[in-house]
Every structure is written in structure tokens, then in C-alpha cells.
Short mmCIF file of C-alpha atoms in Angstrom, two decimals:
data_model
loop_
_atom_site.label_atom_id
_atom_site.label_comp_id
_atom_site.label_asym_id
_atom_site.label_seq_id
_atom_site.Cartn_x
_atom_site.Cartn_y
_atom_site.Cartn_z
CA MET A 1 14.12 23.46 12.07
CA ASP A 2 14.83 23.26 8.38
CA GLN A 3 14.77 20.27 6.21
CA THR A 4 18.30 19.34 6.52
CA ASP A 5 18.01 19.30 10.31
CA LYS A 6 14.82 17.40 9.95
CA ASN A 7 16.31 14.89 7.93
CA ILE A 8 19.19 14.48 10.27
CA ARG A 9 17.01 14.16 13.30
CA PHE A 10 14.80 11.49 11.59
CA MET A 11 17.99 9.43 10.34
CA LYS A 12 19.38 9.51 13.77
CA ALA A 13 16.23 7.92 14.99
CA ALA A 14 16.47 5.29 12.15
CA ILE A 15 19.97 4.56 13.14
CA ASP A 16 19.12 4.14 16.80
CA GLU A 17 16.23 1.78 15.40
CA ALA A 18 18.82 0.01 13.29
CA ALA A 19 20.91 -0.63 16.28
CA LYS A 20 18.25 -2.77 17.84
CA ALA A 21 18.50 -5.52 15.30
CA VAL A 22 22.08 -6.44 16.12
CA PRO A 23 21.49 -8.38 19.59
CA GLU A 24 18.41 -10.21 17.68
CA GLY A 25 21.13 -11.51 15.01
CA ASP A 26 19.78 -9.22 12.29
CA VAL A 27 21.42 -7.06 9.92
CA PRO A 28 21.16 -3.57 11.20
CA VAL A 29 18.74 -1.62 9.20
CA GLY A 30 16.15 0.87 10.63
CA ALA A 31 13.36 2.87 9.39
CA VAL A 32 11.04 5.49 10.90
CA LEU A 33 7.78 6.86 9.19
CA VAL A 34 7.16 10.48 9.68
CA VAL A 35 3.75 12.16 9.45
CA ASP A 36 3.15 15.65 10.31
CA GLY A 37 6.66 16.05 11.52
CA GLU A 38 6.40 13.42 14.20
CA ILE A 39 7.44 9.78 14.07
CA LEU A 40 4.38 7.33 13.70
CA ALA A 41 6.08 4.17 13.34
CA ALA A 42 9.57 2.98 13.90
CA ALA A 43 10.98 -0.76 12.79
CA HIS A 44 14.25 -2.58 12.42
CA ASN A 45 14.99 -5.46 10.18
CA ARG A 46 13.44 -8.79 12.08
CA LYS A 47 13.90 -11.32 9.43
CA GLU A 48 15.96 -13.68 11.24
CA SER A 49 14.34 -12.94 14.60
CA SER A 50 10.80 -13.50 13.16
CA ASN A 51 11.57 -16.06 10.66
CA ASP A 52 9.70 -13.76 8.17
CA PRO A 53 11.15 -13.33 4.88
CA THR A 54 9.24 -9.92 4.49
CA ALA A 55 9.97 -8.49 7.84
CA HIS A 56 12.41 -5.70 6.73
CA ALA A 57 12.37 -2.45 8.43
CA GLU A 58 10.77 -0.50 5.66
CA VAL A 59 7.62 -3.12 5.42
CA LEU A 60 7.25 -3.22 9.10
CA ALA A 61 7.31 0.62 9.42
CA LEU A 62 4.68 0.95 6.46
CA ARG A 63 2.49 -1.83 8.19
CA GLU A 64 2.56 -0.29 11.52
CA GLY A 65 2.02 3.15 10.24
CA ALA A 66 -0.88 2.37 8.03
CA MET A 67 -2.36 0.29 10.91
CA LYS A 68 -2.26 3.36 13.19
CA LEU A 69 -3.86 5.63 10.59
CA GLY A 70 -6.37 2.99 9.58
CA ARG A 71 -5.59 3.59 5.98
CA TRP A 72 -3.08 2.19 3.40
CA ARG A 73 -2.57 5.53 1.50
CA LEU A 74 0.49 7.14 2.93
CA SER A 75 0.98 9.84 0.44
CA ASP A 76 1.43 12.46 3.56
CA ALA A 77 4.15 10.23 5.03
CA ILE A 78 8.11 10.31 4.71
CA LEU A 79 9.99 7.11 5.25
CA TYR A 80 13.47 7.34 6.51
CA VAL A 81 15.73 4.44 6.12
CA THR A 82 19.15 3.54 6.81
CA LYS A 83 20.05 1.78 3.69
CA GLU A 84 18.84 1.84 0.09
CA PRO A 85 15.50 -0.25 -0.15
CA CYS A 86 15.54 -3.68 -1.91
CA PRO A 87 13.00 -4.51 -4.60
CA MET A 88 10.28 -5.73 -2.23
CA CYS A 89 10.60 -2.73 -0.11
CA ALA A 90 10.73 -0.08 -2.94
CA GLY A 91 7.75 -1.97 -4.41
CA ALA A 92 5.96 -1.63 -1.14
CA MET A 93 6.49 2.14 -0.96
CA VAL A 94 4.78 2.57 -4.49
CA ASN A 95 1.92 0.46 -3.30
CA ALA A 96 1.47 2.53 -0.21
CA ARG A 97 1.63 5.70 -2.44
CA LEU A 98 4.32 6.93 0.04
CA GLY A 99 5.09 10.73 -0.06
CA ALA A 100 8.92 10.45 0.08
CA LEU A 101 11.74 8.28 0.67
CA VAL A 102 14.92 9.37 2.46
CA TYR A 103 17.67 6.99 2.85
CA GLY A 104 21.24 6.76 4.13
CA CYS A 105 23.70 4.67 2.17
CA ALA A 106 23.20 3.07 -1.30
CA ASP A 107 23.07 -0.75 -1.58
CA LYS A 108 25.21 -1.35 -5.00
CA LYS A 109 24.34 -5.17 -4.86
CA GLY A 110 20.74 -5.14 -4.25
CA GLY A 111 19.26 -1.51 -4.21
CA ALA A 112 16.07 -0.73 -5.92
CA ALA A 113 15.92 2.99 -5.36
CA GLY A 114 18.90 3.90 -7.80
CA SER A 115 21.38 1.24 -7.73
CA LEU A 116 20.02 -1.85 -9.63
CA PHE A 117 16.59 -0.36 -9.88
CA ASP A 118 14.67 2.80 -9.63
CA ILE A 119 11.23 1.32 -8.64
CA PRO A 120 10.07 4.38 -6.59
CA SER A 121 10.71 6.79 -9.52
CA ASP A 122 9.73 4.62 -12.37
CA GLY A 123 7.18 6.65 -14.46
CA ARG A 124 5.46 3.35 -15.72
CA LEU A 125 4.15 2.45 -12.34
CA ASN A 126 1.07 4.20 -10.93
CA HIS A 127 2.89 6.19 -8.22
CA GLN A 128 6.25 7.90 -8.04
CA VAL A 129 7.87 8.52 -4.68
CA HIS A 130 10.26 11.55 -4.16
CA ILE A 131 13.61 10.23 -3.07
CA GLU A 132 16.65 11.97 -1.16
CA SER A 133 19.55 9.91 -0.44
CA GLY A 134 23.00 10.15 1.34
CA VAL A 135 21.69 11.54 4.77
CA LEU A 136 24.12 10.55 7.46
CA GLU A 137 25.47 8.24 4.73
CA ASP A 138 28.76 7.36 6.40
CA GLU A 139 27.32 6.41 9.58
CA CYS A 140 24.62 4.35 7.96
CA ARG A 141 27.25 2.43 5.85
CA GLY A 142 29.43 2.04 8.87
CA LEU A 143 26.74 0.55 10.91
CA LEU A 144 26.42 -2.41 8.13
CA LYS A 145 30.10 -2.91 7.55
CA GLY A 146 30.88 -3.08 11.32
CA PHE A 147 28.01 -5.66 11.62
CA PHE A 148 29.44 -7.76 8.76
CA PHE A 149 32.98 -7.35 9.94
CA ALA A 150 31.86 -8.50 13.47
CA ARG A 151 30.12 -11.50 12.32
CA ARG A 152 33.03 -12.85 10.09
CA MET A 153 35.16 -12.53 13.07
CA ALA A 154 32.88 -14.70 15.00
CA VAL A 155 33.00 -17.44 12.64
CA MET B 189 -0.23 -36.64 -11.65
CA ASP B 190 2.01 -34.86 -14.04
CA GLN B 191 3.45 -31.40 -13.71
CA THR B 192 0.86 -29.89 -15.81
CA ASP B 193 -2.05 -31.44 -13.84
CA LYS B 194 -0.49 -30.36 -10.60
CA ASN B 195 -0.14 -26.64 -11.98
CA ILE B 196 -3.68 -26.75 -13.14
CA ARG B 197 -4.82 -28.21 -9.71
CA PHE B 198 -3.01 -25.69 -7.68
CA MET B 199 -3.88 -22.74 -9.88
CA LYS B 200 -7.45 -23.67 -9.37
CA ALA B 201 -7.09 -23.30 -5.66
CA ALA B 202 -5.53 -20.04 -6.27
CA ILE B 203 -8.45 -18.83 -8.23
CA ASP B 204 -10.71 -20.16 -5.48
CA GLU B 205 -8.86 -18.15 -3.08
CA ALA B 206 -8.84 -15.07 -5.33
CA ALA B 207 -12.72 -15.06 -5.38
CA LYS B 208 -12.80 -14.52 -1.66
CA ALA B 209 -11.32 -11.10 -2.08
CA VAL B 210 -14.49 -9.73 -4.08
CA PRO B 211 -17.12 -9.45 -1.22
CA GLU B 212 -14.24 -7.76 0.89
CA GLY B 213 -13.81 -5.10 -1.77
CA ASP B 214 -10.38 -6.23 -2.81
CA VAL B 215 -9.03 -6.89 -6.30
CA PRO B 216 -9.33 -10.68 -6.85
CA VAL B 217 -5.74 -12.07 -6.76
CA GLY B 218 -5.25 -15.43 -4.89
CA ALA B 219 -1.99 -17.35 -4.07
CA VAL B 220 -1.30 -20.71 -2.65
CA LEU B 221 1.98 -21.95 -1.47
CA VAL B 222 2.96 -25.50 -1.93
CA VAL B 223 5.43 -27.62 -0.25
CA ASP B 224 5.85 -31.30 -0.64
CA GLY B 225 2.92 -31.49 -3.22
CA GLU B 226 0.59 -30.02 -0.49
CA ILE B 227 -0.80 -26.45 -0.15
CA LEU B 228 0.74 -25.03 3.10
CA ALA B 229 -0.65 -21.61 2.91
CA ALA B 230 -3.41 -19.75 0.91
CA ALA B 231 -4.21 -16.24 0.73
CA HIS B 232 -5.86 -13.49 -1.23
CA ASN B 233 -5.39 -9.89 -1.65
CA ARG B 234 -6.44 -8.00 1.55
CA LYS B 235 -5.18 -4.51 0.88
CA GLU B 236 -8.48 -2.60 1.33
CA SER B 237 -10.21 -4.99 3.86
CA SER B 238 -6.97 -4.80 6.25
CA ASN B 239 -5.97 -1.32 5.35
CA ASP B 240 -2.51 -2.70 4.81
CA PRO B 241 -0.54 -1.69 1.61
CA THR B 242 1.55 -4.82 1.81
CA ALA B 243 -1.31 -7.02 2.15
CA HIS B 244 -1.06 -8.58 -1.37
CA ALA B 245 -1.92 -12.36 -1.81
CA GLU B 246 1.60 -13.23 -2.37
CA VAL B 247 3.24 -11.70 0.75
CA LEU B 248 0.58 -13.08 2.94
CA ALA B 249 0.91 -16.47 1.55
CA LEU B 250 4.74 -16.20 1.92
CA ARG B 251 4.51 -14.93 5.45
CA GLU B 252 1.98 -17.74 6.60
CA GLY B 253 4.13 -20.43 5.03
CA ALA B 254 7.35 -19.20 6.75
CA MET B 255 5.45 -19.07 10.00
CA LYS B 256 4.14 -22.44 9.71
CA LEU B 257 7.47 -23.83 8.75
CA GLY B 258 9.44 -21.78 11.30
CA ARG B 259 11.74 -20.34 8.66
CA TRP B 260 12.18 -17.65 6.08
CA ARG B 261 14.08 -19.99 3.48
CA LEU B 262 11.33 -21.15 1.14
CA SER B 263 13.52 -22.74 -1.51
CA ASP B 264 11.54 -25.90 -1.45
CA ALA B 265 8.40 -24.14 -1.97
CA ILE B 266 6.27 -23.39 -5.12
CA LEU B 267 4.04 -20.20 -5.12
CA TYR B 268 1.00 -20.32 -7.31
CA VAL B 269 -0.69 -16.75 -8.05
CA THR B 270 -3.35 -15.68 -10.17
CA LYS B 271 -1.47 -12.70 -11.69
CA GLU B 272 2.05 -11.70 -12.41
CA PRO B 273 3.47 -10.22 -9.15
CA CYS B 274 4.12 -6.49 -8.53
CA PRO B 275 7.55 -5.38 -7.64
CA MET B 276 6.88 -5.70 -3.96
CA CYS B 277 5.81 -9.31 -4.33
CA ALA B 278 8.40 -10.34 -6.77
CA GLY B 279 10.98 -9.03 -4.44
CA ALA B 280 9.48 -10.72 -1.51
CA MET B 281 10.00 -14.02 -3.37
CA VAL B 282 13.74 -13.33 -3.89
CA ASN B 283 14.15 -12.50 -0.20
CA ALA B 284 12.50 -15.73 0.68
CA ARG B 285 14.72 -17.71 -1.85
CA LEU B 286 11.41 -19.11 -3.21
CA GLY B 287 11.99 -22.09 -5.40
CA ALA B 288 9.51 -21.59 -8.09
CA LEU B 289 6.68 -18.93 -9.11
CA VAL B 290 4.00 -20.09 -11.33
CA TYR B 291 1.43 -17.37 -12.33
CA GLY B 292 -1.68 -17.05 -14.31
CA CYS B 293 -1.99 -14.08 -16.48
CA ALA B 294 0.46 -11.15 -17.01
CA ASP B 295 0.11 -7.83 -15.91
CA LYS B 296 1.52 -5.54 -18.55
CA LYS B 297 1.00 -2.26 -16.53
CA GLY B 298 2.73 -3.31 -13.20
CA GLY B 299 4.06 -6.93 -13.65
CA ALA B 300 7.64 -7.62 -12.15
CA ALA B 301 8.05 -11.06 -13.31
CA GLY B 302 8.34 -10.51 -16.91
CA SER B 303 6.42 -7.38 -17.93
CA LEU B 304 7.88 -4.18 -16.65
CA PHE B 305 10.65 -5.76 -14.69
CA ASP B 306 12.00 -9.30 -14.26
CA ILE B 307 12.92 -9.25 -10.59
CA PRO B 308 12.81 -13.06 -9.77
CA SER B 309 15.18 -13.92 -12.61
CA ASP B 310 17.54 -11.09 -12.21
CA GLY B 311 21.24 -12.50 -12.17
CA ARG B 312 22.38 -9.49 -10.19
CA LEU B 313 20.32 -10.31 -7.17
CA ASN B 314 21.42 -13.09 -4.74
CA HIS B 315 18.74 -15.52 -5.81
CA GLN B 316 16.89 -16.38 -8.78
CA VAL B 317 13.48 -17.71 -8.81
CA HIS B 318 12.20 -20.21 -11.56
CA ILE B 319 9.35 -18.92 -13.29
CA GLU B 320 6.33 -20.59 -15.34
CA SER B 321 3.50 -18.47 -16.65
CA GLY B 322 0.18 -18.66 -18.31
CA VAL B 323 -1.44 -21.54 -16.17
CA LEU B 324 -5.26 -21.00 -16.68
CA GLU B 325 -4.21 -17.72 -18.16
CA ASP B 326 -7.49 -16.89 -19.57
CA GLU B 327 -9.69 -17.54 -16.37
CA CYS B 328 -7.30 -15.64 -14.29
CA ARG B 329 -7.57 -12.66 -16.66
CA GLY B 330 -11.27 -12.96 -16.84
CA LEU B 331 -11.42 -12.84 -13.20
CA LEU B 332 -9.90 -9.35 -12.83
CA LYS B 333 -11.58 -8.02 -16.07
CA GLY B 334 -14.93 -9.03 -14.55
CA PHE B 335 -14.16 -7.52 -11.30
CA PHE B 336 -13.28 -4.04 -12.71
CA PHE B 337 -16.12 -4.10 -15.16
CA ALA B 338 -18.52 -4.59 -12.50
CA ARG B 339 -16.95 -2.11 -10.20
CA ARG B 340 -17.17 0.55 -13.04
CA MET B 341 -20.86 -0.23 -13.55
CA ALA B 342 -21.53 0.27 -9.76
CA VAL B 343 -20.25 3.82 -9.84
#
């Protein structure tokens, strides 16, 4: 399986994870943390359901992965996320010395990995995270648009 | 008690909290979350001791406070931190719709509330956090310098 196939396989897993947020009333964003070609941790946005302002998919996946490995350094890990991370999540990736970030769609209003900021690539910080973007971009964007459309209809 | 006295009182509490990180092998940064003039949550950096890349004092205090209040919106809260927050923590404050941030010393190498970035004040994001800085600045800086000096000596 080449890297493109791997990216698609893991982003599909992140999308499946994102879908779990919807019945819980949370914006559908999902993440999987991959180490040695296997999914070590998977999480979805749980900000509303857990009343935790930090419970974004990326932070939860990084925390779960670090707990399983018994170390906070995740330089051998790749994080797949359906949406471009916010400043908090992008900063968490730098703090974890994450190896690579692969995300689906950009977030022009709040994204911190290329849109408003580029925190994971910032050479002034003590670690840089390799970034790939646009993997299953249309599907990832559609997931968010569909959610917000349905929510507006329900009001 | 006027605001200056309050700032000093709560920053002292944050410094006391920071000191608890040292015997655990963590960089001494402390935070207290204040609501209605009382300390609702207090935390210190636990990145090393908990093997959690997200376990900075600020994130832990925000999470504890939100859990106690049963809501992620902390617009009525003030977070006192001994050091200027990193991008992750500054982003967490925006995500929590934090009312105000008061910090001690700047972090010229990694700070995200005025030094490298100014995430809490960024008008492009969906919330802005009021910021005060320099409260007990020298003591907060000394705490960090003393820690790193002692650690270098021990190697």
C-alpha cells in the first residue's frame, strides 16, 4: 500500500470517527493517531458532550496515544484529522513533537495550519510538524457543511 | 481590595501552584482560574509527570474549571498564569471564550499572547480575551530561571 492509499485509508477512519460526534450534538471533526502503520488512538470532537473547551478530536487523540505509549513525545506518530486544526490543536501537535499532520479540508475562518496561522511549520518554535492537506478534502468539507445546514434547519 | 491587589493575590496563588511542579520534574508554571472573586481551579504543569503533551497548567485549570461549572464557556472567568501561554494554551483560552488572561512573565521564545503570536487578541478569531501582563513578573521569571539553572547544574 503506497502513501496515497494509506492516507485515504486513515482519513476514512477519521471521517468515521467524526460522524460519531453528530448524535452527541458536536461539530463532526474526527482524528486518528497512527504509529507503525496502525491506528493507536481515535477520537471525535466532544466539546459540547463533555463540557470541556479543550475536548477537540486532535487533543483527545494525542492524549490517548500518549497515555497508551507512556510518553508525551510522539515524533513517530502521524495525526490524521478531517479539518485543519485550530490554534489550540496545532499548538498541541508542536508540544507533542508530532511527526506529521495530515488533514482533510482547510478552515479559512480559524485554521492554524496554513489559513490564519501556520503554527506546526513555524520555524521560531522548538519543533516543526510535517503537514499534508487536502486528503479526501471534499468529503471532509461536506461533513461539516451538512451538519451546519441540518442544524440551521432545525432551529 | 482593588484590582491590583487582587492581581497580586491570585498571581501569588499561581506561583505557589507552579512550585508544586518542581519535585515532579516539570517546568514550574502554575495557573489559577478565578470566578466571582474566588479560585475555582488551580493547576501546575504536569507534562512530564503525566506523560501528557497537553498537560500544561493553563489547559488543566481550564478543564477543571469547566468540569466544576458543567459548561465549557468561561466568559466570566479570569485565568492567572505565571508565564505567557504557548500557542496551545492561548488557543484553549479562545476556545473556552475566557473572559480575561493575566500573566506574569513573557516567553520570548514561544509565547503566544504578545511575543511570537497574539492569539487571544486576534480579531480574526471568534472570541478575544482581555490580556494583562507583567504581574509579579520578576518573581515569575525567577522561578523559571532558577529551575533551569538548577537542572543544568545537575547534569
